[in-house]
Amino acid sequence: MQTIKIDLASNAYPVYLGQGLLSDQSLWQRHIGAGKTLIVSNEVVAPLYLDALKSGLNDRNPEVHIIPDGEPFKTSETWSGILDKLVVMGARRDAQVIALGGGVVGDITGFAAACYMRGIRFLQAPTTLLAQVDASVGGKTAINHQKGKNLIGAFHQPAAVVIDTATLDSLEAREFNAGMAEVVKYGVIRDPLFFQWLEEHVVDINSREVAALEHLIYQSVLNKAEIVAEDEKEAGVRALLNFGHSFGHALEAETRYSKFLHGEAVAIGMVTAARLSESRGLCSQGTTGRISKLLTRFGLPVTIPAESSMEGLRDALDLDKKAVASGLRLILLTGIGKAIINDDSHPDEIIAVMKHSLGRERAGTKE
Ligand SMILES: NC(=O)c1ccc[n+]([C@@H]2O[C@H](COP(=O)([O-])OP(=O)(O)OC[C@H]3O[C@@H](n4cnc5c(N)ncnc54)[C@H](O)[C@@H]3O)[C@@H](O)[C@H]2O)c1
Ligand SMILES: [Zn+2]
């Protein structure tokens, strides 16, 4: 088992990483307080891993609350269902909630824990690659609103994150690959050696070789931990984690969240941001190609679908713009492993680069 400490000014917590940790009683014992325990999971993950987690909690007799599967259920209704459960079971301030599942379960459960009695203890047991390398660490919790993703939420750090790498065995390839987009992101924005390691281990990773998985999760969490420790509430450097995300979010919105998984949209977004950086002369020629090649080897898309509406994408980006007073904030690259925050990109310049990123597979010029 490996441990990474998330060192925040307000508190610190461990991220544990290893095979079979869900049923590790001594591990859970360290972090479960005297009060009642509620496990929140969903209808896909619970049949697979609830028994393992229950055996790890041994004699604690946890209550269980199962929510429906998927992003469409990351709503205030589902969130209030968790709160109702806590009320009915008579949970007090010393209670704890464990999220067992992907990022959806983690975000919604964390937000319920943040609100119940103004905040109770919360633990994460992430079961998707994306949740293990990204969503479970850093304390962002949220639910969606009809008008936008993650519009309602809070910062609420977990007391511990328990990553059982064995849970990845059952994850569909497409979901696994989407998680790899965020993994590649850490290499691109701040860890060139890790990027190179990924290039050298594509085969091991794609065959989910345990040592390779553990290394890549460890290195990803470490990168996220360092960024979050520096900037817990996203006042500065944490924004680098949004590399590829402005374009990614625009694509997700333009395709009504139905065509791409988040990581897939981010993969296209990262290539687009790299291309913009390259076209501005910020980074050397070939940087985009190298990133795009690696993402492709992880089964990720790298071009904007040919049928995309440029107007729709532009609108979605403009929406993003309103969020930052100083203009459209983008994360650009000065090289692999070196990202910068940029506030002076012009929408027309961005549209030109996006047009260049339009799917060209049909013309036989796949990057
Ligand atoms: N809080 C943060 O910092 C942060 C960061 C990134 C993403 N997010 C959020 O995370 C969510 C996306 O997370 P996700 O990609 O994990 O999606 P998800 O939670 O929807 O999980 C993807 C699918 O895999 C299933 N699943 C989960 N674990 C499994 C397993 N071990 N085996 C088989 N199937 C399994 C789920 O039931 C679901 O159907 C989004 O809502 C996003 O906003 C939050
Ligand atoms: Zn992301």
PDB file of N, CA and C and ligand atoms in Angstrom, residues 130 134 182 185 245 262 266, ligand 2:
ATOM      1  N   LEU A 130     -11.066   8.010 -13.338  1.00  0.00           N
ATOM      2  CA  LEU A 130     -11.201   9.461 -13.246  1.00  0.00           C
ATOM      3  C   LEU A 130     -11.372   9.916 -11.796  1.00  0.00           C
ATOM      4  N   ASP A 134      -8.477  12.096  -9.927  1.00  0.00           N
ATOM      5  CA  ASP A 134      -8.884  13.495 -10.009  1.00  0.00           C
ATOM      6  C   ASP A 134      -9.986  13.843  -9.005  1.00  0.00           C
ATOM      7  N   GLU A 182      -7.214  12.721 -18.071  1.00  0.00           N
ATOM      8  CA  GLU A 182      -6.801  13.562 -16.931  1.00  0.00           C
ATOM      9  C   GLU A 182      -5.394  13.174 -16.464  1.00  0.00           C
ATOM     10  N   LYS A 185      -3.039  14.802 -18.720  1.00  0.00           N
ATOM     11  CA  LYS A 185      -3.050  16.239 -18.397  1.00  0.00           C
ATOM     12  C   LYS A 185      -1.979  16.602 -17.369  1.00  0.00           C
ATOM     13  N   HIS A 245      -9.914  22.284 -20.600  1.00  0.00           N
ATOM     14  CA  HIS A 245     -11.291  22.194 -20.119  1.00  0.00           C
ATOM     15  C   HIS A 245     -12.239  23.243 -20.700  1.00  0.00           C
ATOM     16  N   HIS A 262     -16.615  13.145 -20.294  1.00  0.00           N
ATOM     17  CA  HIS A 262     -15.835  14.333 -19.942  1.00  0.00           C
ATOM     18  C   HIS A 262     -14.373  14.210 -20.389  1.00  0.00           C
ATOM     19  N   VAL A 266     -12.159  16.498 -22.923  1.00  0.00           N
ATOM     20  CA  VAL A 266     -10.933  17.141 -22.431  1.00  0.00           C
ATOM     21  C   VAL A 266      -9.743  16.780 -23.325  1.00  0.00           C
TER      22      VAL A 266
HETATM   23 ZN    ZN B   2     -11.698  17.233 -15.900  1.00  0.00          ZN
END
